[in-house]
Backbone as numpy.savetxt, mean C-alpha at the origin, in Angstrom:
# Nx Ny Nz CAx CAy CAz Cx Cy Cz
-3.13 -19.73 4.32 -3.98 -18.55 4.32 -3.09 -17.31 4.32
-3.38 -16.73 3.62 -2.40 -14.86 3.41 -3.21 -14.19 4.49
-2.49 -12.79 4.14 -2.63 -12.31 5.55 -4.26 -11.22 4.70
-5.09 -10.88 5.73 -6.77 -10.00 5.42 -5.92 -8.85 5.73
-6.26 -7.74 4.22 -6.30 -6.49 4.52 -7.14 -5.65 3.73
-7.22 -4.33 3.28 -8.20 -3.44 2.88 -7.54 -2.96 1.48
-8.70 -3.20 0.51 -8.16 -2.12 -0.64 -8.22 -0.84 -0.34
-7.31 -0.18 -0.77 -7.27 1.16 -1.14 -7.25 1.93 -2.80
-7.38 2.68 -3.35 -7.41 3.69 -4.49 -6.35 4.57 -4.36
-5.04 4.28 -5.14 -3.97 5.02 -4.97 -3.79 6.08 -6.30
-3.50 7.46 -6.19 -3.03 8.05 -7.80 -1.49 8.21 -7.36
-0.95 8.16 -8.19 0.51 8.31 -8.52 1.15 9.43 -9.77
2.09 10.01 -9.52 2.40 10.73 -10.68 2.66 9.70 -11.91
3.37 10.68 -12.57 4.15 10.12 -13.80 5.28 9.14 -13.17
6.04 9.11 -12.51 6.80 8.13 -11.87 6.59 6.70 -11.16
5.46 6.92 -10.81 4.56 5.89 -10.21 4.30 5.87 -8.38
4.40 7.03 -8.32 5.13 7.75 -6.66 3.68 8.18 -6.41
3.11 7.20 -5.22 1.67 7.73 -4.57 1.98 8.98 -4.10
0.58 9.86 -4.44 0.19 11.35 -4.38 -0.87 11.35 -3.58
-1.40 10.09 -3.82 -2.88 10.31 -2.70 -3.54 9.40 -2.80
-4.28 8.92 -1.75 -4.81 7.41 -1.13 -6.31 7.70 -0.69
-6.99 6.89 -1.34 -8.58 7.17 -1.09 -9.15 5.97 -0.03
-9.03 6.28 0.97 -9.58 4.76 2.22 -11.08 5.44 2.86
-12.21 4.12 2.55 -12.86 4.65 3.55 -13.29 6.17 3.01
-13.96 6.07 1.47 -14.43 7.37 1.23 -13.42 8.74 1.63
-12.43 8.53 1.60 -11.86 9.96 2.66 -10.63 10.12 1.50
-10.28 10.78 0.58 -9.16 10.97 -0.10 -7.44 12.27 0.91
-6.81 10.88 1.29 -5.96 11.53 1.85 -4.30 11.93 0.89
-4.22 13.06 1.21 -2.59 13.65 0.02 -2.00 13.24 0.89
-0.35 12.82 0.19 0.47 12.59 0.62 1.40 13.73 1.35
1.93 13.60 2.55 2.40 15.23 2.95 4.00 15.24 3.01
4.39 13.92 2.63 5.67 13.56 2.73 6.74 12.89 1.81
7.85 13.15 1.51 8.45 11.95 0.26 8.03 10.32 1.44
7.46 9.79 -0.22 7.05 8.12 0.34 8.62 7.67 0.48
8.33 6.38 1.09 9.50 5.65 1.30 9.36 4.14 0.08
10.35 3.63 -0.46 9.47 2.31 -1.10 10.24 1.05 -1.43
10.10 -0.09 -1.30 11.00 -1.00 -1.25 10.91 -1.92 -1.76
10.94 -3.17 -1.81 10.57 -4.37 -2.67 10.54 -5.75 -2.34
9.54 -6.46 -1.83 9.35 -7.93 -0.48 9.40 -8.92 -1.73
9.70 -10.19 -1.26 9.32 -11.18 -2.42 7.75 -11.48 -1.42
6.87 -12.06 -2.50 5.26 -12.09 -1.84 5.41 -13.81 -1.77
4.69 -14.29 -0.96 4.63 -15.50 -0.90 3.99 -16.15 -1.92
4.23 -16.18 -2.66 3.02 -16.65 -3.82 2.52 -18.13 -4.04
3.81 -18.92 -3.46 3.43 -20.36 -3.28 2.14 -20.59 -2.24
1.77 -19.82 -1.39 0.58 -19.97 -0.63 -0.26 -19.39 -1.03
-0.64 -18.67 -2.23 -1.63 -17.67 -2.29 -2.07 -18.46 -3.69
-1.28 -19.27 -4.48 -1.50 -19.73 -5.93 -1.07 -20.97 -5.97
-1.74 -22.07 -6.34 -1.46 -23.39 -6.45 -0.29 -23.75 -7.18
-0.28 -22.76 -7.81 1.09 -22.93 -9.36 0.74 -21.39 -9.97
2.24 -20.94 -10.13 2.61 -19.85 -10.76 2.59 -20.00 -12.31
1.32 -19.26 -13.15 1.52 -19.70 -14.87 2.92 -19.20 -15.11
3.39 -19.87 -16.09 4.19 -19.59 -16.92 4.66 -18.74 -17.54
3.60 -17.64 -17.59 3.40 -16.78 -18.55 3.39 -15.18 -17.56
3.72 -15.69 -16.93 3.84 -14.18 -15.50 5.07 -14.28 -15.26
5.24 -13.26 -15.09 7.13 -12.59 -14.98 6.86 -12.40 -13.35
7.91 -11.17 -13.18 8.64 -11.16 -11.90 7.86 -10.04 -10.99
6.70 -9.53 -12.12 5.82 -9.10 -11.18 4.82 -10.03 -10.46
5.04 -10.95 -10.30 3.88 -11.92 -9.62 4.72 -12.60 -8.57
5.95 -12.07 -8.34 6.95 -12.58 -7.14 7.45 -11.61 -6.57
7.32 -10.56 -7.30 7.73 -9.02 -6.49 7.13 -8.34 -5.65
6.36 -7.25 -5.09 5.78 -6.61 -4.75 6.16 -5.08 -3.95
5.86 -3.68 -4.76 6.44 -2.79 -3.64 5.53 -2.51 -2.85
6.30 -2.36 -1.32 6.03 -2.16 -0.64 6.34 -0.63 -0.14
4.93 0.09 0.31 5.02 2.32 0.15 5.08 2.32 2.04
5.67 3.18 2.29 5.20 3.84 3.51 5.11 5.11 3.33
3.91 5.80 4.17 3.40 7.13 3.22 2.95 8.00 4.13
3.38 9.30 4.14 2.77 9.63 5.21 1.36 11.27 4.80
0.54 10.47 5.12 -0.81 11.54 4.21 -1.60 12.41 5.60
-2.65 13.11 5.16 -3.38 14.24 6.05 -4.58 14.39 5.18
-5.80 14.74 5.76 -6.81 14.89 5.32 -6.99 16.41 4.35
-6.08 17.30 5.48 -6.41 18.80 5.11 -5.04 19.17 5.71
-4.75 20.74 5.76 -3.16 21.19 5.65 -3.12 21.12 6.98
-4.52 21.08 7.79 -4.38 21.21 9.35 -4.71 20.22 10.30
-4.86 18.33 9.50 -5.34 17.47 9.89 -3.72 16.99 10.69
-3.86 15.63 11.42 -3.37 14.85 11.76 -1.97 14.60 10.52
-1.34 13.71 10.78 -0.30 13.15 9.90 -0.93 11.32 10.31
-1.55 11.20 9.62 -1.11 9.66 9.35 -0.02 8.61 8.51
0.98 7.75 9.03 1.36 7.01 8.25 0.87 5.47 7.81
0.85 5.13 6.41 0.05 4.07 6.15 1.34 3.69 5.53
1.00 1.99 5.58 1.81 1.15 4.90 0.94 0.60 4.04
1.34 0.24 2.34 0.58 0.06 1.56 1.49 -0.72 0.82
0.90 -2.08 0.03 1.59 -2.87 -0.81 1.06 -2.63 -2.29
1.76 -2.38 -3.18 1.37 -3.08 -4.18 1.42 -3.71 -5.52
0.60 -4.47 -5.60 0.95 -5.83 -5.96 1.34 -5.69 -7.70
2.58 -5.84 -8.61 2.89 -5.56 -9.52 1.83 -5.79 -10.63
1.69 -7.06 -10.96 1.53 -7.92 -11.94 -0.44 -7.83 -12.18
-1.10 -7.16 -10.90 -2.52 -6.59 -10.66 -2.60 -5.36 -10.72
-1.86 -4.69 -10.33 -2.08 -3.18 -10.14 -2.49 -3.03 -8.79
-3.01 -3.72 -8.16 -3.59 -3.93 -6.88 -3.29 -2.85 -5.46
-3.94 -2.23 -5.01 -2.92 -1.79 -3.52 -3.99 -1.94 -2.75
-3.11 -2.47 -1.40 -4.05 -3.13 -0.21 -2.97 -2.04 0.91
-4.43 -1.62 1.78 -3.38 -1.06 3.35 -3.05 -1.99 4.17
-2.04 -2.00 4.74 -1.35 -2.82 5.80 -1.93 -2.32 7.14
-1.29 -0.95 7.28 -1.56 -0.61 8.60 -1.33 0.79 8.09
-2.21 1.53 9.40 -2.26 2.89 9.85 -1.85 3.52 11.15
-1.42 4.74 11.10 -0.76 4.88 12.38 -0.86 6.26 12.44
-1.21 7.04 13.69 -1.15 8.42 13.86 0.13 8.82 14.07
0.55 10.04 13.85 1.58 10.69 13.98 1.96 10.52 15.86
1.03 10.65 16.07 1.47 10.18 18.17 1.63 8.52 18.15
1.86 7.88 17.13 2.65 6.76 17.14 1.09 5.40 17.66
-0.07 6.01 17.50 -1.59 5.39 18.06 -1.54 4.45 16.73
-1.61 2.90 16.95 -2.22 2.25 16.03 -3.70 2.37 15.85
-3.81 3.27 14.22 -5.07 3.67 13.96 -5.94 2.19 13.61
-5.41 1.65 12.43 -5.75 0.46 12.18 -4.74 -0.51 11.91
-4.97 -1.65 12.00 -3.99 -3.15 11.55 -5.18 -3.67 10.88
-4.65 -3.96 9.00 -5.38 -5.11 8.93 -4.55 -6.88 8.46
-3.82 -6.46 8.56 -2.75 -7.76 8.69 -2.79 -8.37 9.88
């Protein structure tokens, strides 16, 4: 079993660099340079067999940490967000207030 988490609606520039994250009806901007990295995904548990015909986005996945605000005078939240190459896919990991409060976990 993989791990339960939440889609999100990400836009990105021309680079592919999230600008802003729509969770939960609420479109939050990014207020910070993201951070971004690259996990191998478990895919042997999530897919019986990997086709043939899928490259190295279906074993890759970046992984964003991001830090967004509702408005210029909201909170700072940081979210961790994956996503998934080979789908386009982005799921939130977790949320966190700037006072370090786990907002949400859905992992």
């Amino acid at each position: 079993m993989g791990f339960l988490t939440e889609s999100v609606d990400v836009a990105c520039d021309a680079a592919g660099v999230p600008v802003s994250v729509r969770w939960r009806e609420r479109v939050y901007r990014v207020a910070q340079e993201p951070v971004r990295w690259y996990e191998r995904r478990a895919w042997w548990a999530e897919d019986a067999r990997l086709p043939r015909d899928r490259g190295i986005g279906a074993v890759d996945q970046q992984m964003w940490r991001v830090q967004v605000r509702l408005s210029a005078r909201s909170e700072l939240l940081t979210l961790e967000l994956v996503h998934t190459l080979d789908t386009g896919r982005w799921r939130l990991l977790a949320a966190t207030s700037s006072t370090g409060v786990q907002v949400e976990r859905c992992a």
